[in-house]
Amino acid sequence: MDTPFLSSINISATHLTIIGKAEASVIQTRKRICYRTAIQDDAMEAAAILIPASPSGTEDGQESLHSSTPASKATMATSANDTPEDTAKYLTRVSSDFIHAINRRDFAAAESMEYLIDHSRFTARLTDFPIDHSYQEHVDRYKFVYSQAPDVFLHVGETSVDLDERKGTASVYINVNAAGQPGGVATQGVSLLEWRRTSQDGKETWLCVKHTAVKGLQDIV
């Protein structure tokens, strides 16, 4: 089936980075700057900047369980001099840090990232599970999932960022392949982390307000 696996949740196919050869560029309007992946094989104009996955591969192409170091509180604030590219890379890194911590089963590291969360409004949802209404509940959800399926591993793919500087909002899309599930099922999906810019102690800070993890196509491997 050729239908993009993200189409069911109305995410533009331009966010897919699993087909063809990607090309990076930037387009700016009066209100927003969009960072999306452009696929050369498709007949569409490049309107994106590709943010590559964090270097984490091993010789066989598999991510290391120790491939990421979570951001410290000292790096959570953004400078007024930061370019949109700086902000996009920062949000990509901290979003990926969460996935890598979950992959390592380092739930203490995941919990320590709570300073990146807007606890007053945060919600999260994993496919087939109820909505989580707190960050701790969300981490506990992953603990439960891995207790039932201890061999699951999330292969992090390419990432795109939709950044609206005027509104102070950003969406980080992370392509994910989940392997090691019961029955030999492998699924493709996307993690969408939504961020809002706020001010703390006179410094601009980006806080995560929502995480949605959606499954797509699946194969028996």
XYZ file of C-alpha atoms in Angstrom:
221
model
C 0.000 0.000 0.000
C 1.468 3.339 -1.060
C -0.560 5.590 1.245
C 1.753 7.400 3.711
C 1.355 5.906 7.155
C 0.825 9.338 8.711
C -2.155 10.269 6.577
C -4.684 8.952 9.082
C -3.759 11.663 11.589
C -3.642 14.489 9.032
C 0.081 15.098 9.291
C 1.448 16.362 5.996
C 3.341 13.795 3.956
C 6.156 16.327 3.718
C 7.138 15.284 7.238
C 7.991 11.782 6.026
C 11.691 11.201 5.652
C 11.671 7.472 4.996
C 11.249 7.628 1.208
C 13.591 9.064 -1.379
C 16.458 11.472 -0.866
C 15.820 14.467 1.377
C 16.964 17.977 0.587
C 17.169 20.811 3.118
C 16.039 24.386 2.588
C 14.139 27.106 4.429
C 11.054 29.126 3.584
C 9.979 32.139 5.647
C 6.633 33.934 5.714
C 5.591 36.984 7.687
C 4.226 34.894 10.525
C 6.123 31.646 10.668
C 9.179 29.697 9.665
C 8.567 26.094 8.695
C 11.125 23.331 8.880
C 9.930 20.345 6.931
C 11.511 17.515 5.020
C 11.313 17.774 1.252
C 11.447 14.534 -0.724
C 13.228 14.804 -4.059
C 11.259 11.899 -5.520
C 8.015 13.847 -5.114
C 6.966 16.699 -7.417
C 6.899 19.371 -4.733
C 9.007 22.397 -3.938
C 11.566 22.221 -1.161
C 10.106 24.028 1.835
C 12.044 22.476 4.643
C 15.157 22.149 6.652
C 16.074 18.605 7.605
C 17.279 18.130 11.150
C 19.259 14.844 11.075
C 18.888 12.275 13.812
C 21.455 12.540 16.604
C 24.617 10.568 15.799
C 23.888 7.259 17.462
C 24.520 4.498 14.974
C 26.700 1.469 15.499
C 28.485 -0.528 12.830
C 25.361 -2.516 12.040
C 23.216 0.598 11.784
C 21.435 0.077 15.100
C 21.205 2.825 17.692
C 23.222 2.446 20.841
C 21.387 2.188 24.135
C 23.805 4.816 25.443
C 23.659 7.232 22.546
C 22.259 10.347 24.136
C 22.964 12.613 27.078
C 19.897 14.502 28.368
C 20.080 18.268 28.321
C 20.941 19.942 31.592
C 18.889 22.669 33.216
C 21.667 25.086 32.357
C 20.936 24.627 28.651
C 17.162 24.789 28.780
C 16.889 28.538 28.169
C 17.264 29.992 24.697
C 19.052 33.222 23.925
C 17.463 36.206 22.235
C 20.328 35.935 19.745
C 19.457 32.369 18.776
C 18.569 31.868 15.136
C 15.521 29.794 14.147
C 17.958 27.042 13.180
C 19.452 27.139 16.705
C 16.010 26.800 18.246
C 15.036 23.980 15.898
C 18.199 22.032 16.687
C 17.718 22.563 20.423
C 14.126 21.322 20.348
C 15.154 18.363 18.202
C 17.842 17.398 20.672
C 15.758 17.596 23.830
C 12.835 15.809 22.150
C 15.136 12.997 21.031
C 16.729 12.840 24.497
C 13.422 11.618 25.916
C 13.148 8.810 23.356
C 16.752 7.750 23.963
C 16.219 7.689 27.748
C 13.180 5.448 27.274
C 15.213 3.193 24.965
C 17.889 2.802 27.654
C 15.163 1.992 30.194
C 16.673 4.888 32.107
C 13.417 6.078 33.588
C 15.257 8.116 36.214
C 16.788 10.165 33.391
C 13.368 10.518 31.771
C 11.866 11.684 35.061
C 14.727 14.152 35.559
C 13.654 15.907 32.349
C 10.502 17.163 34.072
C 11.939 20.701 34.045
C 11.253 20.707 30.286
C 7.528 20.158 30.866
C 4.703 22.669 31.284
C 3.012 20.744 34.084
C -0.011 23.054 34.103
C -1.175 21.835 30.691
C 0.839 18.739 29.720
C -1.001 15.750 28.254
C 0.261 12.688 26.401
C -1.137 9.760 24.467
C 0.326 6.461 23.291
C -1.560 4.487 20.667
C -4.143 2.146 22.240
C -3.794 3.726 25.696
C -5.830 6.369 27.559
C -4.650 9.972 27.737
C -2.012 10.708 30.371
C -2.692 13.914 32.286
C 0.729 14.348 33.891
C 4.338 13.806 32.910
C 4.896 11.265 35.685
C 1.862 9.319 34.520
C 3.335 9.340 31.014
C 6.698 7.967 32.182
C 4.863 5.345 34.236
C 2.982 4.365 31.082
C 6.283 3.592 29.365
C 7.408 1.605 32.409
C 4.296 -0.539 32.078
C 4.737 -1.006 28.319
C 8.315 -2.188 28.727
C 7.415 -4.477 31.615
C 5.026 -6.239 29.236
C 7.304 -6.086 26.171
C 10.910 -5.896 27.441
C 12.502 -6.385 24.007
C 10.902 -3.361 22.346
C 13.405 -0.917 20.873
C 12.621 2.388 19.157
C 14.818 3.099 16.143
C 14.826 6.885 15.845
C 14.776 8.192 12.288
C 14.896 11.686 10.869
C 13.180 14.601 12.532
C 11.417 17.715 11.275
C 10.396 20.853 13.131
C 7.518 23.237 12.447
C 8.463 26.438 14.269
C 6.230 29.503 14.564
C 8.374 32.146 16.203
C 5.673 34.812 16.246
C 3.261 32.604 18.196
C 6.028 30.938 20.185
C 4.985 27.415 19.263
C 6.812 24.462 17.749
C 6.020 20.890 16.757
C 8.776 18.283 16.575
C 8.038 15.211 14.442
C 10.252 12.162 15.041
C 9.977 9.183 12.692
C 10.251 5.964 14.693
C 10.487 2.262 13.848
C 9.561 0.019 16.785
C 11.080 -3.466 16.769
C 11.114 -6.362 19.225
C 7.384 -6.363 19.892
C 5.555 -9.573 20.852
C 4.856 -11.811 17.872
C 7.674 -10.299 15.836
C 5.634 -7.232 14.926
C 7.530 -4.154 13.763
C 5.705 -0.852 13.405
C 6.464 2.500 11.869
C 5.117 5.566 13.567
C 5.735 9.120 14.643
C 6.267 10.879 17.938
C 4.909 14.415 17.921
C 6.115 16.695 20.702
C 4.465 20.109 20.946
C 6.328 23.007 22.568
C 5.493 26.530 23.713
C 7.859 29.383 24.438
C 7.551 30.941 27.869
C 9.584 33.159 30.177
C 11.185 32.038 33.425
C 13.327 34.338 35.552
C 13.621 36.748 32.669
C 14.851 34.101 30.240
C 12.988 32.604 27.323
C 12.371 28.893 27.704
C 10.623 26.255 25.626
C 8.385 23.824 27.515
C 6.690 20.701 26.197
C 2.896 20.775 26.444
C 1.946 17.566 24.611
C 3.387 14.271 23.381
C 1.503 12.058 20.947
C 2.960 8.731 19.798
C 1.066 7.185 16.891
C 1.591 3.810 15.244
C 1.315 3.389 11.510
C 2.095 0.495 9.199
C 3.164 -2.804 10.681
C 4.991 -5.829 9.351
C 5.872 -9.253 10.649
C 9.667 -9.526 10.803
